Tab-separated table of C-alpha atoms and ligand atoms in Angstrom:
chain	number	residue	atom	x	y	z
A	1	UNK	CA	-43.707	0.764	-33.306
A	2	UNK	CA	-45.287	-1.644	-31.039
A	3	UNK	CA	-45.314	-5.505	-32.900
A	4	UNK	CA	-48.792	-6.727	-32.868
A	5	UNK	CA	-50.470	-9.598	-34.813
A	6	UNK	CA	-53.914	-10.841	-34.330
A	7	UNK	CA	-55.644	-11.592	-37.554
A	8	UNK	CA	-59.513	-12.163	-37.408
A	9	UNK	CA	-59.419	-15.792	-37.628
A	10	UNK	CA	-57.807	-16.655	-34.545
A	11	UNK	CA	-60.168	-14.742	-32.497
A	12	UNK	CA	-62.986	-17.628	-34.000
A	13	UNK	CA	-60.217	-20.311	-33.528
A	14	UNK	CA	-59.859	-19.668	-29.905
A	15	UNK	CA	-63.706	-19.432	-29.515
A	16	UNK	CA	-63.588	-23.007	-31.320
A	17	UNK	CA	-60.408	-23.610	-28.598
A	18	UNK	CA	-62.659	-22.941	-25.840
A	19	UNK	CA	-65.482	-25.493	-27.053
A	20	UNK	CA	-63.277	-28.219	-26.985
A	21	UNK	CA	-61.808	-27.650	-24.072
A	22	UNK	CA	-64.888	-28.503	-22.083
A	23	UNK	CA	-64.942	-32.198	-23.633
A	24	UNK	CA	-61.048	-32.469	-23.546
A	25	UNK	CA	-59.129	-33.487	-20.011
A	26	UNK	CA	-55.563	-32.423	-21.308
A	27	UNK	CA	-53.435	-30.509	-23.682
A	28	UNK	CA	-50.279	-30.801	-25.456
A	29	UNK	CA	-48.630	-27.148	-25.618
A	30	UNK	CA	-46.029	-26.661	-28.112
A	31	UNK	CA	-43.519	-24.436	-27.445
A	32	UNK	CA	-40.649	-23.157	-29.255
A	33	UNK	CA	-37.223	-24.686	-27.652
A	34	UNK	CA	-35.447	-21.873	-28.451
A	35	UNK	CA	-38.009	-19.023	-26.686
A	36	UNK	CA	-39.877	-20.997	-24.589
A	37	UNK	CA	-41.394	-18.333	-22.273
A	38	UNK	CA	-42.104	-16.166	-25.314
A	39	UNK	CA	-43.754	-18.736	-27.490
A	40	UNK	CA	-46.378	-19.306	-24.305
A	41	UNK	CA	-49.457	-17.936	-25.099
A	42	UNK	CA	-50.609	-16.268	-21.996
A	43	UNK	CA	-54.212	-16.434	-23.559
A	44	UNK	CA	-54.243	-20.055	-24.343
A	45	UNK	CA	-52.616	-20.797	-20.863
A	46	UNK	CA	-55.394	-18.869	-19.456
A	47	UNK	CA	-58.172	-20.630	-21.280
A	48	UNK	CA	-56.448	-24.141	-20.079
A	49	UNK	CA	-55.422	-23.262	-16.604
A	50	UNK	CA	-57.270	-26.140	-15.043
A	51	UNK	CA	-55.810	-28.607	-17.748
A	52	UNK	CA	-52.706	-30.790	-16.770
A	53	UNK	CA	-50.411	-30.116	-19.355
A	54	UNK	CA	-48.160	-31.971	-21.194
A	55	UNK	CA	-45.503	-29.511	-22.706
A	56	UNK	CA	-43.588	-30.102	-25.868
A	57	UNK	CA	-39.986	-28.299	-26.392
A	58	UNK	CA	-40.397	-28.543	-30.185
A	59	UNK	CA	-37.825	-27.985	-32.669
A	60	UNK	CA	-35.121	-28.836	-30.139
A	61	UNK	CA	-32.687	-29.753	-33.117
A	62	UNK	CA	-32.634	-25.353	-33.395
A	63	UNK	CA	-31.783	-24.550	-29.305
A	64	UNK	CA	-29.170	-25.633	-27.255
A	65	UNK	CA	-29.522	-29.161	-25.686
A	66	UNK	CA	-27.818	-28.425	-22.420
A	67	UNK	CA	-30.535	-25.269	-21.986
A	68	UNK	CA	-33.520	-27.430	-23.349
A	69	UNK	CA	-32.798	-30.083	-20.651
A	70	UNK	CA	-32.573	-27.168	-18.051
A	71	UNK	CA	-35.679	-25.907	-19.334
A	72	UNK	CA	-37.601	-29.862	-19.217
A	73	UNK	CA	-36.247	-29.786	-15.899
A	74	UNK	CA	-38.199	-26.757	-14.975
A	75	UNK	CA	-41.481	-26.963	-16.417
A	76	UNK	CA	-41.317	-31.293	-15.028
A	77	UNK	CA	-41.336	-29.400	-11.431
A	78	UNK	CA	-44.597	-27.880	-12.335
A	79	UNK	CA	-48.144	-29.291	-10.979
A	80	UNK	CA	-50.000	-30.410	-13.439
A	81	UNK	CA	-47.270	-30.790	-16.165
A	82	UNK	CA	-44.955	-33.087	-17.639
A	83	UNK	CA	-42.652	-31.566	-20.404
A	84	UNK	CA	-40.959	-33.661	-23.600
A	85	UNK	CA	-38.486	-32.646	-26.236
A	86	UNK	CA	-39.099	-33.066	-29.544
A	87	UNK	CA	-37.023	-32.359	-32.609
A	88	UNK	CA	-35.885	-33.324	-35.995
A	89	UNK	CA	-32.801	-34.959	-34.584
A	90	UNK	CA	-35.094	-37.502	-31.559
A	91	UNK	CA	-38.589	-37.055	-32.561
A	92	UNK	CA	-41.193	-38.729	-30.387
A	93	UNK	CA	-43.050	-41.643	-30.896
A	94	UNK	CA	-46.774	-42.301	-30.002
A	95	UNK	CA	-45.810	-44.886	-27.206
A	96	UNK	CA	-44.089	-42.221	-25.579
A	97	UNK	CA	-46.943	-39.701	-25.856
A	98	UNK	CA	-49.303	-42.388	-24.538
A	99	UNK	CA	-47.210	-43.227	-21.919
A	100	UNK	CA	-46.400	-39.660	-20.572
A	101	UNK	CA	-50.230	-38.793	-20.996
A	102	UNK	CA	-51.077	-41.655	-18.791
A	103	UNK	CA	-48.585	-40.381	-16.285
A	104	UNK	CA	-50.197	-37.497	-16.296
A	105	UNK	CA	-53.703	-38.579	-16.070
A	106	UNK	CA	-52.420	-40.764	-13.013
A	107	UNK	CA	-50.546	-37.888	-11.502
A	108	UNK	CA	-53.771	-35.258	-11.565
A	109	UNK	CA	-56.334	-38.214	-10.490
A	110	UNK	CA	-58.005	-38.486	-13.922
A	111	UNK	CA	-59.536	-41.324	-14.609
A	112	UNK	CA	-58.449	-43.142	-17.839
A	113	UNK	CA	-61.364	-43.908	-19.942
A	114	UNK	CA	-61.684	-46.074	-22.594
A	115	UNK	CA	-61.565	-43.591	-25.048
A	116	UNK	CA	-59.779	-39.951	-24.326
A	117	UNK	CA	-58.469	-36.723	-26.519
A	118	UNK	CA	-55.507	-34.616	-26.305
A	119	UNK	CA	-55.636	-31.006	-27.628
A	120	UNK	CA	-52.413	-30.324	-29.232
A	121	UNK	CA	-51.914	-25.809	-28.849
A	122	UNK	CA	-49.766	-23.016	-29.103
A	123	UNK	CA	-48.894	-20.467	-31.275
A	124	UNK	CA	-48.444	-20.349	-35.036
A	125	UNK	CA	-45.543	-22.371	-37.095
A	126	UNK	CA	-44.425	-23.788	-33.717
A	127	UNK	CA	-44.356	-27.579	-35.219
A	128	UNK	CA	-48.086	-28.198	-34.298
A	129	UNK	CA	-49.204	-30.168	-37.242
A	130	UNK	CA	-45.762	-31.693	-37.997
A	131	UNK	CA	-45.912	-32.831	-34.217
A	132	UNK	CA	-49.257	-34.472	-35.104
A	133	UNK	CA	-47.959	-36.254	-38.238
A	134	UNK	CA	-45.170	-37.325	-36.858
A	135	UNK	CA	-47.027	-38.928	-33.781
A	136	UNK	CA	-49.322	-40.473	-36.520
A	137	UNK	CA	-46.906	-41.643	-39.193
A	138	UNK	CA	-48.561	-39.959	-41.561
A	139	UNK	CA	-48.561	-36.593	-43.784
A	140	UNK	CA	-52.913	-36.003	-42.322
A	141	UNK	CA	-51.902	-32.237	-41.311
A	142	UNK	CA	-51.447	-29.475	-43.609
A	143	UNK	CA	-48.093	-28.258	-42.705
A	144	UNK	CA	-45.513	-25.292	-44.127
A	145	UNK	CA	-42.662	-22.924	-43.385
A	146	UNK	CA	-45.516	-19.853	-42.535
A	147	UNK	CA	-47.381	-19.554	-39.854
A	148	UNK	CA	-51.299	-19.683	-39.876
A	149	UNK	CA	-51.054	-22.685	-42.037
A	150	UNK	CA	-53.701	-24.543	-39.883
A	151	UNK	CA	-57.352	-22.733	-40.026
A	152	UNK	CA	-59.666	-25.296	-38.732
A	153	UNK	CA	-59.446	-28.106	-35.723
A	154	UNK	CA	-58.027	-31.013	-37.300
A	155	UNK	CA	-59.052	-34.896	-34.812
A	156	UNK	CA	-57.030	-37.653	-35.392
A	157	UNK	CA	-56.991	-41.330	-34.145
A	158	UNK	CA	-53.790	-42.091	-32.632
A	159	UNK	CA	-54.798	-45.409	-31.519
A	160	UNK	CA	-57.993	-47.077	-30.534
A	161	UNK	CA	-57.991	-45.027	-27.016
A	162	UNK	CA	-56.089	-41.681	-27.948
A	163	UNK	CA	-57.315	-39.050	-30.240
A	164	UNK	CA	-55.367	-35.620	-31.527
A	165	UNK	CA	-56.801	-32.376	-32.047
A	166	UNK	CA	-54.683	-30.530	-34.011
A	167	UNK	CA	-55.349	-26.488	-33.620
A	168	UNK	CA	-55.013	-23.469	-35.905
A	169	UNK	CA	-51.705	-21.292	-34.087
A	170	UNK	CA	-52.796	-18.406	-31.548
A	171	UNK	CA	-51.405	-15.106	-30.848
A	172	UNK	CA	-53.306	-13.145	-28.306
A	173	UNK	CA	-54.472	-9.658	-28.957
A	174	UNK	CA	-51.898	-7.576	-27.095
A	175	UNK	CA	-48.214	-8.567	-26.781
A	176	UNK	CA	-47.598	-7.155	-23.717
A	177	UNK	CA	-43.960	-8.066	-23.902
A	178	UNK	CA	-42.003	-6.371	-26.626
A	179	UNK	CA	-38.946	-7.987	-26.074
A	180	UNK	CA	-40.979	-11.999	-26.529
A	181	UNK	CA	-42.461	-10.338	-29.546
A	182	UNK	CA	-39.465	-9.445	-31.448
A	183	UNK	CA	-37.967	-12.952	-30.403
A	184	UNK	CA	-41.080	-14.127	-31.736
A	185	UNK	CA	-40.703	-12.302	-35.267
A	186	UNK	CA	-37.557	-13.968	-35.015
A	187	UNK	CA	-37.946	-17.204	-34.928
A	188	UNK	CA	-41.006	-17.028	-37.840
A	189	UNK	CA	-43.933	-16.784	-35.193
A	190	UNK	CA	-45.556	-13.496	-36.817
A	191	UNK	CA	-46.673	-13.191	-40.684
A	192	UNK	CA	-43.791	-11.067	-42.670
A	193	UNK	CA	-46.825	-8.873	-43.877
A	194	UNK	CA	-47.022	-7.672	-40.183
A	195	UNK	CA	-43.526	-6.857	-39.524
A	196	UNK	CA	-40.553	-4.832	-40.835
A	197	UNK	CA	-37.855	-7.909	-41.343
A	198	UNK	CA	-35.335	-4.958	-40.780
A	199	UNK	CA	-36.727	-4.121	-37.133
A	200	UNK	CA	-36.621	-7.411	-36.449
A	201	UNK	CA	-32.962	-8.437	-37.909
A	202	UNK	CA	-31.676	-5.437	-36.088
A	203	UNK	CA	-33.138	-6.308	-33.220
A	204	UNK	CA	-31.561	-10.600	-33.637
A	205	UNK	CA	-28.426	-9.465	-34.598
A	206	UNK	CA	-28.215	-7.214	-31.183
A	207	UNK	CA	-28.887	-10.099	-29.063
A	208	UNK	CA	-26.661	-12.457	-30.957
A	209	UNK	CA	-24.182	-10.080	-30.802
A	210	UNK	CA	-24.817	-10.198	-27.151
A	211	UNK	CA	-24.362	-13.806	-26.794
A	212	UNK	CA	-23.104	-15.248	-30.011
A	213	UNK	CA	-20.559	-13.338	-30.943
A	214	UNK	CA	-18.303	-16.050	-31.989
A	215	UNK	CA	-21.077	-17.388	-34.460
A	216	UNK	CA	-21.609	-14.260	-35.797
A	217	UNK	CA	-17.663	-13.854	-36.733
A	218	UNK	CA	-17.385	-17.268	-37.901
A	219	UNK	CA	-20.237	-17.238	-40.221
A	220	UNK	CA	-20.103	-13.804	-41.503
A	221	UNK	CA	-16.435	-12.531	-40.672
A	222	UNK	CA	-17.359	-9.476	-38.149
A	223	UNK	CA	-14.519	-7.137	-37.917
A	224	UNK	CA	-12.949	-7.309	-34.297
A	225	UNK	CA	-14.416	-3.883	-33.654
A	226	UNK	CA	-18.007	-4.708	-34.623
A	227	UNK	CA	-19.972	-3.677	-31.431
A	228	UNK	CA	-23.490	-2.426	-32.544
A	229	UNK	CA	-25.939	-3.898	-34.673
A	230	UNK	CA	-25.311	-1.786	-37.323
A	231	UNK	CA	-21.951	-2.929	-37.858
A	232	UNK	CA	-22.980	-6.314	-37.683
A	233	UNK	CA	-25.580	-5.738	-40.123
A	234	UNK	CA	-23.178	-4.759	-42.330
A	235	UNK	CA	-20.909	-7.390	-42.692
A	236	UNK	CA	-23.742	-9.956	-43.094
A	237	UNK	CA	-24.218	-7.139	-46.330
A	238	UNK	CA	-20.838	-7.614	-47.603
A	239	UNK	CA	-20.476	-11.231	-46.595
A	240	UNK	CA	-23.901	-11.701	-48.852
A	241	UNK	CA	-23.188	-9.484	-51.193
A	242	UNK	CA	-26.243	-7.442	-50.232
A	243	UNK	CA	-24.894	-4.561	-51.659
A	244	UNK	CA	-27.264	-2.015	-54.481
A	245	UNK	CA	-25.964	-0.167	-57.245
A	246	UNK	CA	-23.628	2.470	-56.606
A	247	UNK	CA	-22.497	0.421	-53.214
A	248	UNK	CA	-24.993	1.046	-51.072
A	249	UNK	CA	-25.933	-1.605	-48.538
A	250	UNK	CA	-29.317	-3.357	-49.326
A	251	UNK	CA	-30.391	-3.470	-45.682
A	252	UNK	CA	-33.410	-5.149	-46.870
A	253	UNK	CA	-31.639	-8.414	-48.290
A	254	UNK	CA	-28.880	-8.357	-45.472
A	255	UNK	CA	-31.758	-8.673	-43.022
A	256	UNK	CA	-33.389	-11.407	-44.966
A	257	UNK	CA	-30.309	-13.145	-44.853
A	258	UNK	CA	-30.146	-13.077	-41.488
A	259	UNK	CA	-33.158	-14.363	-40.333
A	260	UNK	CA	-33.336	-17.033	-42.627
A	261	UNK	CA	-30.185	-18.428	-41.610
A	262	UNK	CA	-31.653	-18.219	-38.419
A	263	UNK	CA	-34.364	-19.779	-38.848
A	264	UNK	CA	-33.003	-22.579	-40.599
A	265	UNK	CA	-30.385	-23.329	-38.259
A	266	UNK	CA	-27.476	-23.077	-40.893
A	267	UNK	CA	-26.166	-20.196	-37.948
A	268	UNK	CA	-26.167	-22.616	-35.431
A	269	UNK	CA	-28.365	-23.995	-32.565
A	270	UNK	CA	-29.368	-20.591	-29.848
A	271	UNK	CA	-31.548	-20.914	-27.061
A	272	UNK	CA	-32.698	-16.819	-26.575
A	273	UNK	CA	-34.021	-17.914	-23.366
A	274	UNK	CA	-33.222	-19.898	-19.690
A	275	UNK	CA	-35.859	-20.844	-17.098
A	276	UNK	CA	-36.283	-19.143	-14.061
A	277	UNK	CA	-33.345	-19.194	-11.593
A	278	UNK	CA	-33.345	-20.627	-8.599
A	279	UNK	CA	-30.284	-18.371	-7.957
A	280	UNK	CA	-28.867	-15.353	-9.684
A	281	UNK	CA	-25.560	-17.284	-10.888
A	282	UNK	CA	-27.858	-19.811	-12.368
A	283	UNK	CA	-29.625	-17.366	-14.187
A	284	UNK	CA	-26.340	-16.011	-16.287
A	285	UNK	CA	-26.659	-16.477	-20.297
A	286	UNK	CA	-23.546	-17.677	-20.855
A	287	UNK	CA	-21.111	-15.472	-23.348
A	288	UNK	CA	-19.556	-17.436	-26.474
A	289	UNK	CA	-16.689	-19.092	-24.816
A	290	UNK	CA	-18.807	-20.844	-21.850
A	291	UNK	CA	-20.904	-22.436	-24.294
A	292	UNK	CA	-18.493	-24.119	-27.102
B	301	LIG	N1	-36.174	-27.582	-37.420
B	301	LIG	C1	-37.398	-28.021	-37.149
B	301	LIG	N2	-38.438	-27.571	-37.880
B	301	LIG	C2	-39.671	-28.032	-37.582
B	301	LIG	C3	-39.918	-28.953	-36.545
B	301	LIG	N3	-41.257	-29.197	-36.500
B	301	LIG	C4	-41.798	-28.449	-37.473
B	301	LIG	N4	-40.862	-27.762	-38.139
B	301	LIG	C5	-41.080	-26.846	-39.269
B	301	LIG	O1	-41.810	-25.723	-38.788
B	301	LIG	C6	-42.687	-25.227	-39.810
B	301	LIG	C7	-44.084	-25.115	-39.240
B	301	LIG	O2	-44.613	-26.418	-39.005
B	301	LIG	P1	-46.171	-26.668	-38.816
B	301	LIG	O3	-46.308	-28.048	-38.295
B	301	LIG	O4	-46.930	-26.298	-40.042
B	301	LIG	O5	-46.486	-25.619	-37.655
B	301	LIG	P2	-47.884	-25.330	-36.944
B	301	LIG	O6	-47.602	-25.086	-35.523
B	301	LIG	O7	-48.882	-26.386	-37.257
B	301	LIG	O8	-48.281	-23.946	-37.631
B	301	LIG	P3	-49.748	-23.280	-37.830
B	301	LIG	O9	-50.666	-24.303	-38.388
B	301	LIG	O10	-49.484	-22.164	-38.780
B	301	LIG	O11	-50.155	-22.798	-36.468
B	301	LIG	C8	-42.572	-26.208	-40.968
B	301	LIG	O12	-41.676	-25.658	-41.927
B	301	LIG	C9	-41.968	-27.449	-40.344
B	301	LIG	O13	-41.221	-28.197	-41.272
B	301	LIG	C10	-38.786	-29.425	-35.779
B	301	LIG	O14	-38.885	-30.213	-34.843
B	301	LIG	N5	-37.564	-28.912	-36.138
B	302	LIG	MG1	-50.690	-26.299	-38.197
């Protein structure tokens, strides 16, 4: 079945999104290191199109470091955008905020007033309000391993001349893209009440298997013949003792498993995603052994 999640509050949010827009001369996008193309809203990109952009590859202490530069690199060759990484590991600082929004300003011919606001968007649980506290030294944002956590616009002072709007997370009403989705429902974008964690573990452990293998036998001792997900789903069910009464496989628990040592990065760092190539050897994920 088709994922889909677009729960009645962000249609208002986005509504509120738009409002601000019209008295706001930039935004901060969050994206996900690890998926950026699938964590950018197409809607939200739409409703900002004429906004310079400063783009934040958040939790970058989760993706690969050598794929999170190449994807800086890529969105810094954009008009209109300058991209910074942020993560638990090198978090950024106000000065540097400040600093690249004045490039920016500079760079599209905006005039720096005395007093100017930055719309901080992007979809749900992507680091939004921790992003905001951080920049702020202080715990102002609601924050919280769910997403949705944010319902209402949220303005902070960063300094006397820069203010934050934090924003609830949006999803947009159709995801065209399957394959984003499920990376999505991966990485904790979409509510567990709206998916099957089973779809979407099957679905992880495929494209690990794909391009992870070695974590995958390291971590959970995959047999040597292990080639589908279902065999990797089932020894992460023996590793984790995810096993029922009688010896069945809890499917259910081994997929929880899974995801949440995903999530949490006790699997490793994966970046699911590379930019654009500018040629087709460029573009190669690389397999297990080119990465190490
Ligand atoms: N590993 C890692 N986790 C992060 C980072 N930033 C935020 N998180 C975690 O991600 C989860 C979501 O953070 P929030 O700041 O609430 O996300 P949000 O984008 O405001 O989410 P909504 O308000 O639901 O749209 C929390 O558990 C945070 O601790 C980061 O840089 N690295
Ligand atoms: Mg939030």
């Amino acid at each position: 079945m088709a994922l889909s999640w677009y729960p009645g509050h962000m249609h208002k949010a986005s509504k509120e999104v738009i409002k601000t827009l019209k008295v706001t001369q930039a935004v901060i996008e969050v994206l996900d290191a690890r998926i950026p193309h699938a964590s950018s809203n197409p809607h939200f990109a739409n409703l900002c199109a004429s906004h310079p952009k400063i783009r934040i590859l958040n939790k970058a202490d989760l993706a690969e470091p050598r794929v999170t530069q190449d994807w800086a690199r890529y969105f810094n060759k954009q008009a209109g955008s300058i991209c910074l990484i942020n993560g638990y590991e090198s978090p950024i600082d106000a000065e540097q905020l400040i600093l690249a929004a004045r490039k920016l300003f500079q760079a599209n011919d905006i005039p720096i007033r005395e007093r100017q606001q930055l719309l901080i968007g992007g979809i749900p649980n992507v680091g939004k309000s921790t992003l905001l506290n951080t920049l702020c030294s202080r715990k102002l944002a609601k924050t919280g391993n769910e997403p949705a956590v944010t319902k209402a616009q949220q303005r902070v002072k960063l300094d006397d001349h820069w203010a934050l709007i934090d924003t609830p997370g949006l999803m947009w009403p159709k995801l065209e893209d399957q394959i984003g989705a499920y990376r999505l429902a991966a990485t904790g974008t979409i509510r567990n009440t709206a998916v099957e964690s089973e779809d979407i573990a099957w679905f992880l452990a495929e494209e690990l298997l794909q391009h992870y293998r070695h974590r995958l036998e390291q971590r959970f001792s995959i047999p040597d013949d292990a080639n589908d997900a279902e065999s990797i789903m089932e020894a992460i069910a023996r590793a984790r003792a995810c096993v029922k009464s009688g010896g069945h496989i809890d499917w259910h628990k081994a997929s929880e498993a899974l995801l949440n040592e995903f999530r949490s990065g006790k699997l490793g760092r994966f970046s699911l995603e590379r930019p654009p190539a500018e040629t087709a050897a460029d573009n190669q994920i690389e397999t297990d052994s080119e990465i190490s």
